[in-house]
PDB file of C-alpha atoms in Angstrom:
ATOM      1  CA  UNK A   1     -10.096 -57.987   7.664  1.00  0.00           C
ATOM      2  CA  UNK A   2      -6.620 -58.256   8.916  1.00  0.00           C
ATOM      3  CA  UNK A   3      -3.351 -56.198   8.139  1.00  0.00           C
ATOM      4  CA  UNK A   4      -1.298 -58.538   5.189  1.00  0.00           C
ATOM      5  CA  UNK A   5       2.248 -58.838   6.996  1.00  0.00           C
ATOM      6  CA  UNK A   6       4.764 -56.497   5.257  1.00  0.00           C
ATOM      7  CA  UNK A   7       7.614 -59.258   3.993  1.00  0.00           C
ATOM      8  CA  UNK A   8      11.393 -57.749   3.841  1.00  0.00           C
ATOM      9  CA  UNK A   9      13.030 -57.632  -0.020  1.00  0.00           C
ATOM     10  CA  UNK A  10      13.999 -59.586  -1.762  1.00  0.00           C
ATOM     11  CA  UNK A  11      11.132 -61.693  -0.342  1.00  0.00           C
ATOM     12  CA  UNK A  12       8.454 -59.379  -1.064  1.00  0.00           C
ATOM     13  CA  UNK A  13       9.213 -59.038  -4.504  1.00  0.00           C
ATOM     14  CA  UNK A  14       8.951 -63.218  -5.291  1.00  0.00           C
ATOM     15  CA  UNK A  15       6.856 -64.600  -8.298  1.00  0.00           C
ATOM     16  CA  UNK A  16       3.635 -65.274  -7.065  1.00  0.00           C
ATOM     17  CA  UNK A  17       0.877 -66.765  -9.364  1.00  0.00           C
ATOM     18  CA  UNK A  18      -2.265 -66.977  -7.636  1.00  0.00           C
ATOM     19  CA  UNK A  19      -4.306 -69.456  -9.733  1.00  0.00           C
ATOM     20  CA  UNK A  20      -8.138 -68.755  -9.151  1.00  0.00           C
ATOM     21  CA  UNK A  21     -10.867 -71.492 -10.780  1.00  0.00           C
ATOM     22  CA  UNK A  22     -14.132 -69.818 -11.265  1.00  0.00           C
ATOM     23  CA  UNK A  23     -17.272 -70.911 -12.484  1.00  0.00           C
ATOM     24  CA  UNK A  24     -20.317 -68.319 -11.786  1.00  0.00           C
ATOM     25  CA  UNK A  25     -18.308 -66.007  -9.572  1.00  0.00           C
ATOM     26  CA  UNK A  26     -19.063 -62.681 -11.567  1.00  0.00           C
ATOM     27  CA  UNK A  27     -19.793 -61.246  -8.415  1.00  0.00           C
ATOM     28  CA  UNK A  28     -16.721 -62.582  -6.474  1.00  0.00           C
ATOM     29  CA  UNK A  29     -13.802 -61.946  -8.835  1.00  0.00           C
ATOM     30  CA  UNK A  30     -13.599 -58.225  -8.863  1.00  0.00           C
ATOM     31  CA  UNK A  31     -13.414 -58.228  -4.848  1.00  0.00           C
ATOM     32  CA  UNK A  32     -10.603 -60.836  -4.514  1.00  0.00           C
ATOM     33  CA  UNK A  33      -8.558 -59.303  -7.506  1.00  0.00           C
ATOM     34  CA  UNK A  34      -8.919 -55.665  -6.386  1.00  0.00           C
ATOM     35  CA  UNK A  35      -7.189 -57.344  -2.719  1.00  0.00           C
ATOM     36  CA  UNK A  36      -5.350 -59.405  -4.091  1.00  0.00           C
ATOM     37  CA  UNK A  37      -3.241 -57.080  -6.033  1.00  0.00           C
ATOM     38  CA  UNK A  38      -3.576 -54.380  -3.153  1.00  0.00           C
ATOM     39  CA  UNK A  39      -1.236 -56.865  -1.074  1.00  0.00           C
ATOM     40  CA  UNK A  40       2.008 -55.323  -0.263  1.00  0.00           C
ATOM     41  CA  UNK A  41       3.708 -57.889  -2.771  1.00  0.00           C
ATOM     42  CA  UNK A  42       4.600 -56.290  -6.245  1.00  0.00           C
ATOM     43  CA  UNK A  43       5.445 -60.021  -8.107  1.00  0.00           C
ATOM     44  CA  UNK A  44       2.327 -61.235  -7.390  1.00  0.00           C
ATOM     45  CA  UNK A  45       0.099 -61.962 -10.835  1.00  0.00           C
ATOM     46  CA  UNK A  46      -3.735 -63.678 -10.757  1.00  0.00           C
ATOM     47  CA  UNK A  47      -4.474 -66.566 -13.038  1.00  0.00           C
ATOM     48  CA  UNK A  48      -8.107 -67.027 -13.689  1.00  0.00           C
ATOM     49  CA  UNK A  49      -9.222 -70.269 -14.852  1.00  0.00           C
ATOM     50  CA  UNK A  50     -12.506 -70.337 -15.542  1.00  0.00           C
ATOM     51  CA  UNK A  51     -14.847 -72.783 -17.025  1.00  0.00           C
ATOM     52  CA  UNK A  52     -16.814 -71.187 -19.799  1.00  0.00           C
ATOM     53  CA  UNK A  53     -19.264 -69.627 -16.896  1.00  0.00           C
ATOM     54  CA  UNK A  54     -22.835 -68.937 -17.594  1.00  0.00           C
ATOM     55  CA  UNK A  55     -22.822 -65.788 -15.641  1.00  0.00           C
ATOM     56  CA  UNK A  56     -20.559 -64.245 -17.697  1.00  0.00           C
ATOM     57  CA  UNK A  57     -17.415 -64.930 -15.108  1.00  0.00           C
ATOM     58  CA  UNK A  58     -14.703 -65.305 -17.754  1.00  0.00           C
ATOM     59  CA  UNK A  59     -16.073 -61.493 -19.224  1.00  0.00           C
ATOM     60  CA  UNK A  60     -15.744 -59.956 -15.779  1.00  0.00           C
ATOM     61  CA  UNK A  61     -12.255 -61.742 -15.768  1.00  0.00           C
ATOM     62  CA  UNK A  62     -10.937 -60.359 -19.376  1.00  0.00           C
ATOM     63  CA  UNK A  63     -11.845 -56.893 -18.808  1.00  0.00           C
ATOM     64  CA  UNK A  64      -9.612 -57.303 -15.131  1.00  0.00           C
ATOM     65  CA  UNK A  65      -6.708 -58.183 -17.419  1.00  0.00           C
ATOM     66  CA  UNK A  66      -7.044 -55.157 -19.770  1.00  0.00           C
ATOM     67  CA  UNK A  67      -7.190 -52.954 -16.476  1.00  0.00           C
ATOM     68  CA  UNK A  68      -4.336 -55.300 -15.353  1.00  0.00           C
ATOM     69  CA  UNK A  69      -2.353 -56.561 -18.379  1.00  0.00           C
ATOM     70  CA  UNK A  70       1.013 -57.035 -16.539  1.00  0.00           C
ATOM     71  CA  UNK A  71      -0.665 -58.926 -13.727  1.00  0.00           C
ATOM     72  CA  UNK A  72      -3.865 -60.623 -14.760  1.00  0.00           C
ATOM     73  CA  UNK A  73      -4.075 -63.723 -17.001  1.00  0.00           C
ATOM     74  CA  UNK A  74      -7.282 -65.608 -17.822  1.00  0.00           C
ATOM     75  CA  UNK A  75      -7.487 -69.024 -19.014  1.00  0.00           C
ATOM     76  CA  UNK A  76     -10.509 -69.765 -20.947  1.00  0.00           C
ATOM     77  CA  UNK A  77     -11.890 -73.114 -20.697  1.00  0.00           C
ATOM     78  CA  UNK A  78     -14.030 -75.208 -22.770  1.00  0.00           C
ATOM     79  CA  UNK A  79     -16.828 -75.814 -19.688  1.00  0.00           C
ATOM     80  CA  UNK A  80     -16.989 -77.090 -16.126  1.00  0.00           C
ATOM     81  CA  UNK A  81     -14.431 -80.024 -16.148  1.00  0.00           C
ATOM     82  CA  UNK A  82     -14.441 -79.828 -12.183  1.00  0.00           C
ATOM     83  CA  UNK A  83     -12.136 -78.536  -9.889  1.00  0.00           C
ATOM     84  CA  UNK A  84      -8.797 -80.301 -10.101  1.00  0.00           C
ATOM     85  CA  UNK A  85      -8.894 -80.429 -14.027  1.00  0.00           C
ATOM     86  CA  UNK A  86      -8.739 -76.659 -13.864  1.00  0.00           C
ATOM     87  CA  UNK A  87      -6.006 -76.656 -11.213  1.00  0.00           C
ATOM     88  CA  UNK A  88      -3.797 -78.546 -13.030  1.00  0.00           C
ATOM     89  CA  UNK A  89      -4.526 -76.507 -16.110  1.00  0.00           C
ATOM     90  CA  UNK A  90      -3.609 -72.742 -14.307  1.00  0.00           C
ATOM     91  CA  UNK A  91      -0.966 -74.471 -12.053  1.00  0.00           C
ATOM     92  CA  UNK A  92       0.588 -76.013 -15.416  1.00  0.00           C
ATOM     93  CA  UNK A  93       0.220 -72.534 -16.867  1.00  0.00           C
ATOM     94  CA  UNK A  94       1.477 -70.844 -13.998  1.00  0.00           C
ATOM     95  CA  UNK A  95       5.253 -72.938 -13.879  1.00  0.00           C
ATOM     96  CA  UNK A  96       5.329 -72.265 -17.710  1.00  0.00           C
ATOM     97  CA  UNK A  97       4.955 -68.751 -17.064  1.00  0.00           C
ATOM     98  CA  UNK A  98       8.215 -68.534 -14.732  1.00  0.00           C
ATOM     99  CA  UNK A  99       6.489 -68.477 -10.933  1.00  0.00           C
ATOM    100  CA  UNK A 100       8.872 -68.941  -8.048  1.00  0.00           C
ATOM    101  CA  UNK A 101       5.438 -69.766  -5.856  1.00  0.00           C
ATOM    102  CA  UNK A 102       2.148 -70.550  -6.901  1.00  0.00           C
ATOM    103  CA  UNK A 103      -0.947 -70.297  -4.313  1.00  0.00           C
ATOM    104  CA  UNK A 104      -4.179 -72.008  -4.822  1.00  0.00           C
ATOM    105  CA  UNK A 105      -7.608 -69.995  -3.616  1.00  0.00           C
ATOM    106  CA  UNK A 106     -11.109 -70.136  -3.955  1.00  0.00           C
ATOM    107  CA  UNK A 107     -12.970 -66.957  -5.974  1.00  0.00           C
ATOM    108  CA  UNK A 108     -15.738 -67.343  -3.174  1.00  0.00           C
ATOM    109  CA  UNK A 109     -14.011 -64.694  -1.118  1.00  0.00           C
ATOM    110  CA  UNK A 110     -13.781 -67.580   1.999  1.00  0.00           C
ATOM    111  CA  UNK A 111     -10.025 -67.250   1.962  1.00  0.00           C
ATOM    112  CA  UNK A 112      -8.271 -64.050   2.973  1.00  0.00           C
ATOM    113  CA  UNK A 113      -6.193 -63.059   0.323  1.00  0.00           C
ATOM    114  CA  UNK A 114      -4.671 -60.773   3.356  1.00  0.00           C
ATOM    115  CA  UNK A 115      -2.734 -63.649   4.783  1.00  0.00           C
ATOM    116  CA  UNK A 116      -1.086 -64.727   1.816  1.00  0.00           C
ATOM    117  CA  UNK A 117       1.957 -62.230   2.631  1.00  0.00           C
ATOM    118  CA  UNK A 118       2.062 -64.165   6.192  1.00  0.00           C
ATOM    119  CA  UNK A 119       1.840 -67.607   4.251  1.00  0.00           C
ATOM    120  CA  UNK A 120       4.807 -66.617   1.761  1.00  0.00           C
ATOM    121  CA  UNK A 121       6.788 -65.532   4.698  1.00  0.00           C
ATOM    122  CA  UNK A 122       6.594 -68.854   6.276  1.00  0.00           C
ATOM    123  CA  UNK A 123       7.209 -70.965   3.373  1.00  0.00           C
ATOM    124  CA  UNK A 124      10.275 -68.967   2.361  1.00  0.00           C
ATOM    125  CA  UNK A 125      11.626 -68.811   6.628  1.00  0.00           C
ATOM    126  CA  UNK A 126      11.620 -72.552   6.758  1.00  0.00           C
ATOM    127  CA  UNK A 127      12.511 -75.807   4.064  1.00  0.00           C
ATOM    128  CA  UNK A 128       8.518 -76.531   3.336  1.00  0.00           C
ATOM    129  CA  UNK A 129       7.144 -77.487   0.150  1.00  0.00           C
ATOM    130  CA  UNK A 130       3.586 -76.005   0.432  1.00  0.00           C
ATOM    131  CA  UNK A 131       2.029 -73.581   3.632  1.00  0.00           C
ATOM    132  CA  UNK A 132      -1.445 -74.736   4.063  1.00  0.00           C
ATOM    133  CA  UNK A 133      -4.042 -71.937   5.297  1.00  0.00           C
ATOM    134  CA  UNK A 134      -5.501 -74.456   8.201  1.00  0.00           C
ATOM    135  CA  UNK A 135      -8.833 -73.907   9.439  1.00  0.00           C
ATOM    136  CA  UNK A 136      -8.336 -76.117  12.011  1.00  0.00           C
ATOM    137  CA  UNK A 137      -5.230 -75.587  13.651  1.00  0.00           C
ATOM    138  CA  UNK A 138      -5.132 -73.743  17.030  1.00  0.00           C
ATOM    139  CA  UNK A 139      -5.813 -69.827  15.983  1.00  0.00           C
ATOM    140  CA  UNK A 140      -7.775 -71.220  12.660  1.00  0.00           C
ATOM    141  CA  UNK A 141     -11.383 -70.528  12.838  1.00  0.00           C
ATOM    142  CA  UNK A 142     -14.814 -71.095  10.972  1.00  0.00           C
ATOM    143  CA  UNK A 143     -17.016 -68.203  10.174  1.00  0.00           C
ATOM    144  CA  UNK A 144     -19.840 -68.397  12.552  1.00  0.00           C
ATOM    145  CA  UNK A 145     -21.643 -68.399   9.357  1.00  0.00           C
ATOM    146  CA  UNK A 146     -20.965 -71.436   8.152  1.00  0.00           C
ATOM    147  CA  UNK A 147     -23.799 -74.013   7.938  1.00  0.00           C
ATOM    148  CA  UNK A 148     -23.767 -76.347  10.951  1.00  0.00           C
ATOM    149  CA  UNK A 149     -24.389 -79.285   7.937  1.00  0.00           C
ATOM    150  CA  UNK A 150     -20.978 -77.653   6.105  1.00  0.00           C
ATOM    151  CA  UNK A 151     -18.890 -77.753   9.360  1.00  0.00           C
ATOM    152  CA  UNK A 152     -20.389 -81.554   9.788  1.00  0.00           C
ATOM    153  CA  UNK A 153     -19.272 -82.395   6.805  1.00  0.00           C
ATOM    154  CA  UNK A 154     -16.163 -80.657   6.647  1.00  0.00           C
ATOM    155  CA  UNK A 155     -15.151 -82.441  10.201  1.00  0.00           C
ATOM    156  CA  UNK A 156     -15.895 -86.096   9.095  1.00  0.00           C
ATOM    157  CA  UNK A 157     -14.083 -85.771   5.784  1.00  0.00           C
ATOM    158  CA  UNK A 158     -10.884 -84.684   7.393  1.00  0.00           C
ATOM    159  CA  UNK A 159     -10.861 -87.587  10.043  1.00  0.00           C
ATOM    160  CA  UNK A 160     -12.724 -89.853   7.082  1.00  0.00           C
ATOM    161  CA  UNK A 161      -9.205 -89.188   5.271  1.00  0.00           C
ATOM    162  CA  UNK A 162      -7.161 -88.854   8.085  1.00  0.00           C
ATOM    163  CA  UNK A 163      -8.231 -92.933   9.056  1.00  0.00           C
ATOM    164  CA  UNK A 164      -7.710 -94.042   5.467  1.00  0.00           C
ATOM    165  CA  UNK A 165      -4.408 -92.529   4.588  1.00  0.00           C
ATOM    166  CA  UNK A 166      -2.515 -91.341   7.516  1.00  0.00           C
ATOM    167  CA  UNK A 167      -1.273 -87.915   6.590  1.00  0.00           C
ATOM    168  CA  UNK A 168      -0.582 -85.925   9.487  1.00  0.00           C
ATOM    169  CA  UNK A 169      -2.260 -82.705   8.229  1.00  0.00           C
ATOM    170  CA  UNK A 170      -5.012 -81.390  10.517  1.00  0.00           C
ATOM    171  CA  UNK A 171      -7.284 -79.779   7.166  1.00  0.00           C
ATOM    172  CA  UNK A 172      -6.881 -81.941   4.582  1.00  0.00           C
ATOM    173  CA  UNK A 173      -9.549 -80.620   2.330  1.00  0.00           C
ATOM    174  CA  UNK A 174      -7.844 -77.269   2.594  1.00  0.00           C
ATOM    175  CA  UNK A 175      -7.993 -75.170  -0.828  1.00  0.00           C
ATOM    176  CA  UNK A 176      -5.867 -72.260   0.258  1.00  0.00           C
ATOM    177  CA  UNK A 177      -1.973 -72.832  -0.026  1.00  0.00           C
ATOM    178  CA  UNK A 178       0.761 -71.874  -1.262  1.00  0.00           C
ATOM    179  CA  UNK A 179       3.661 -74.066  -3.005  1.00  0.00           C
ATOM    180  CA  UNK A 180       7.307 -74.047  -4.055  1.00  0.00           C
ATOM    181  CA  UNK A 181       7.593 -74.171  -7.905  1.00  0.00           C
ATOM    182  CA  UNK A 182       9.894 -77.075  -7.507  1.00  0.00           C
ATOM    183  CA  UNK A 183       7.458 -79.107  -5.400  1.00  0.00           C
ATOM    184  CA  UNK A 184       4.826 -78.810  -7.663  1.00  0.00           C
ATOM    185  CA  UNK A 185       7.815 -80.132 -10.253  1.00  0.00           C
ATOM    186  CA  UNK A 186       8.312 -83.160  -8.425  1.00  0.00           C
ATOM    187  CA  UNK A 187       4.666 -84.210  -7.571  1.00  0.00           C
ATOM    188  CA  UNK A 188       4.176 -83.918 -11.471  1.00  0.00           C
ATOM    189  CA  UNK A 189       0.292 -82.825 -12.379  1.00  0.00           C
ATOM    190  CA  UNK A 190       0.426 -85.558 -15.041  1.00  0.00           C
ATOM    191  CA  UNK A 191       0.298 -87.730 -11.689  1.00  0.00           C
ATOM    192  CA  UNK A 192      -3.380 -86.099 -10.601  1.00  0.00           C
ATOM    193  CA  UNK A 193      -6.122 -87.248 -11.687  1.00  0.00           C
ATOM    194  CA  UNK A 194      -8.774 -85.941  -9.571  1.00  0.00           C
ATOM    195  CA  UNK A 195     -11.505 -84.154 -11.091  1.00  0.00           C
ATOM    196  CA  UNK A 196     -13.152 -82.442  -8.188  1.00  0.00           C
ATOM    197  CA  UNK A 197     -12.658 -81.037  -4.381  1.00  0.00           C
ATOM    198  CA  UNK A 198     -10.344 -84.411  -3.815  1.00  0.00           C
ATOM    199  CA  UNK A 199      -8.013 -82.610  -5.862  1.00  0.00           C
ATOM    200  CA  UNK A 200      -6.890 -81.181  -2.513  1.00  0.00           C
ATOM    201  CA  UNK A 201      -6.792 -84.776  -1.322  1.00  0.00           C
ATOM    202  CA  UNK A 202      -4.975 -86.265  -3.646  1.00  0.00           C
ATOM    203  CA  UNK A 203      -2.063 -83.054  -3.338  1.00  0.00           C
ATOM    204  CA  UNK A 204      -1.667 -83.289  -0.131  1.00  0.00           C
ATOM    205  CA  UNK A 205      -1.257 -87.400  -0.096  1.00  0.00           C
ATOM    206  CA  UNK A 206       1.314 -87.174  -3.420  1.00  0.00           C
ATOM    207  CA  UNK A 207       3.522 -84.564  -1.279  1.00  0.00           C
ATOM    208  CA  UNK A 208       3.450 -86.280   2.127  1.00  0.00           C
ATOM    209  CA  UNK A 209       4.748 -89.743  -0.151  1.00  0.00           C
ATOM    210  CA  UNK A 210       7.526 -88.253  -1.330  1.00  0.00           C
ATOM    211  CA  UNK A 211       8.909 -85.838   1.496  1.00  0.00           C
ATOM    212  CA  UNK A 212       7.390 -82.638   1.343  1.00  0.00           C
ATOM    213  CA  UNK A 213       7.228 -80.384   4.543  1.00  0.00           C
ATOM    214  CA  UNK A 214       3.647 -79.277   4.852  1.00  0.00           C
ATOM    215  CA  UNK A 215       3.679 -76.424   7.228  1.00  0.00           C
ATOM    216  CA  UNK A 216       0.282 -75.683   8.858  1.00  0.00           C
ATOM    217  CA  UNK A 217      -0.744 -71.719   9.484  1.00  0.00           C
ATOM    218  CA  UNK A 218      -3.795 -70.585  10.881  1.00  0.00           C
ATOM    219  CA  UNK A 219      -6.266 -68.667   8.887  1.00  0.00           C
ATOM    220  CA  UNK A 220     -10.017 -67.126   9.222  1.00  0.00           C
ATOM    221  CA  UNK A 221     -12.656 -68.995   7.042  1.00  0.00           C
ATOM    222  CA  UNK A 222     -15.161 -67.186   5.781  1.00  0.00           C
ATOM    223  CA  UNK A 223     -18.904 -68.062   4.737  1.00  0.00           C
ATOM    224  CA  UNK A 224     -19.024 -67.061   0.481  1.00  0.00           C
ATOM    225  CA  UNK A 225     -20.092 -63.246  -0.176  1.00  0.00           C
ATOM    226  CA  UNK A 226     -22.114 -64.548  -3.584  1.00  0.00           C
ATOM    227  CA  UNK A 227     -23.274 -67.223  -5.162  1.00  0.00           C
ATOM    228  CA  UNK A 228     -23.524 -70.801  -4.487  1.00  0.00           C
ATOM    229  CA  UNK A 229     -21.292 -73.705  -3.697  1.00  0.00           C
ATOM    230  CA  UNK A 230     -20.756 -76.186  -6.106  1.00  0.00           C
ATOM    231  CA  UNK A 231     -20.550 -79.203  -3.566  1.00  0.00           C
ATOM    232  CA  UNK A 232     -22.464 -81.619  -5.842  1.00  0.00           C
ATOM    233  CA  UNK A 233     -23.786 -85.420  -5.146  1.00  0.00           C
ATOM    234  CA  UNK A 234     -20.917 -86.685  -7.744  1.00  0.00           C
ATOM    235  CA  UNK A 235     -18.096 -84.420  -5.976  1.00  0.00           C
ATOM    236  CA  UNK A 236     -19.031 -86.312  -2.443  1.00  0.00           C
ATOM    237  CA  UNK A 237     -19.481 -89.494  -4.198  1.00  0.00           C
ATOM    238  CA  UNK A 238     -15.570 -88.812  -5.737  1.00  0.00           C
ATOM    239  CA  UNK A 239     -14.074 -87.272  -2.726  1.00  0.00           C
ATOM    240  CA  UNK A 240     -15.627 -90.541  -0.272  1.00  0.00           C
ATOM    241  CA  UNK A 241     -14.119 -92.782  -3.175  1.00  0.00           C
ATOM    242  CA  UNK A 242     -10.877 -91.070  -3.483  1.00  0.00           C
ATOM    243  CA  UNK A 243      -9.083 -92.217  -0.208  1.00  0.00           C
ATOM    244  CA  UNK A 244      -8.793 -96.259  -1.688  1.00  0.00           C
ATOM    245  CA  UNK A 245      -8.016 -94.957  -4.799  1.00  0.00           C
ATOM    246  CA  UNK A 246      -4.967 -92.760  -4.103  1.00  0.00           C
ATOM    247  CA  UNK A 247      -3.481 -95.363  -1.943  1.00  0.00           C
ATOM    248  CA  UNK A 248      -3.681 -97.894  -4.984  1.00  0.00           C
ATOM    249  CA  UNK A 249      -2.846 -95.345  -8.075  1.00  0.00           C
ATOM    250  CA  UNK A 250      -0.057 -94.323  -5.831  1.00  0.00           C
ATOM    251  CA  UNK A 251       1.029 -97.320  -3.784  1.00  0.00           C
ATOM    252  CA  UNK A 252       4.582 -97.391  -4.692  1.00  0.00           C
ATOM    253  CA  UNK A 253       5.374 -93.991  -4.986  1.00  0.00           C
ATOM    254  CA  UNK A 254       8.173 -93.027  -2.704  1.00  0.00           C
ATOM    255  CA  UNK A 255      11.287 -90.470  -2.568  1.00  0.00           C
TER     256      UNK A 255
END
């Protein structure tokens, strides 16, 4: 586990809204909450969204916002809508709520909520729009973990999207970011329409159209403590799919 950089005030003290999605991450959620609000950052709040979980997720997450009322918020949704419908939902929630910065993670316990002091710190040194935790610039690395089949498939969607769309971010399909609020403003969720992992596709793509620095930092990716993933035949179907429709939904978007 690394040591979460210790950010000078008034940086430290930004709003940060980390919006988690969970669906059957009972196990998970406790871990990356108790972190997450260990992190030398005292505006940091969590945003659970979950998706009516079997497993009794969206429990797990309501009694974490009794312990935590000031800084834990749980959406409850009707049931599993996919990924980016429950972004846009605790991202939405998240700018009504008054964050300066909102970060997107996975409950899986793959990202290190420890680097998200180091990510703030470089959004807020330089004029980007969003810090992407890269697994594969130099310094970023895969858990040794990690299915060979997973890293396969993580490699040929990157270039897959890289050849179709031309954004010149090394991990595309990253899920672990942070964002200025006023980015997020002028992408406009109404604008997204993915419904799965594309989601992270289809972010990336609207902010390189109209401007957006996208700073690349290096993180540790780690193989999921509990559970299973929810990579399902549909998701791959939408995220191979995605690529020609993005560059026709959004074909004459521009700054």
């Amino acid at each position: 586990m690394i040591e979460p950089v210790q950010l000078p005030s008034p940086w430290r003290d930004a709003r940060l809204t980390v919006v988690v999605p969970t669906y059957n991450e009972a196990g998970n959620l406790p871990v990356l909450v108790e972190r997450l609000l260990a992190l030398p950052l005292p505006g940091l709040k969590v945003l659970v969204a979950d998706d009516n979980s079997p497993d009794g997720t969206g429990e797990v997450a309501d009694k974490l916002a009794i312990e935590h009322p000031d800084r834990v918020q749980v959406v409850h949704r009707a049931g599993k809508e996919g990924l980016g419908r429950a972004y846009v939902d605790g991202i939405g929630r998240a700018l009504d709520g008054g964050a300066e910065y909102v970060a997107q993670m996975d409950a899986d316990l793959s990202h290190p909520p420890e680097a998200l002091p180091g990510m703030l710190g470089a959004l807020l040194s330089t004029r980007a729009g969003v810090v992407i935790g890269s697994r594969y610039v130099p310094g970023g690395e895969l858990d040794e973990n990690w299915p060979l089949y997973r890293r396969a498939l993580s490699g040929w969607a990157n270039l897959y999207v890289h050849t179709l769309l031309r954004v010149r971010i090394r991990d595309l399909t990253a899920g672990f970011k942070i964002w200025r609020a006023d980015a997020l403003r002028d992408i406009g969720l109404d604008r997204v329409q993915s419904n799965g992992y594309s989601f992270q596709v289809e972010m990336h793509y609207l902010a390189t159209k109209l401007g957006h620095t996208i700073l690349e930092v290096p993180i540790r990716f780690e193989e999921r403590r509990d559970g299973a993933s929810k990579m399902t035949t549909a998701t791959k179907i939408e995220s191979a799919l995605m690529p020609f429709l993005l560059r026709s939904r959004h074909r004459n978007l521009e700054r």
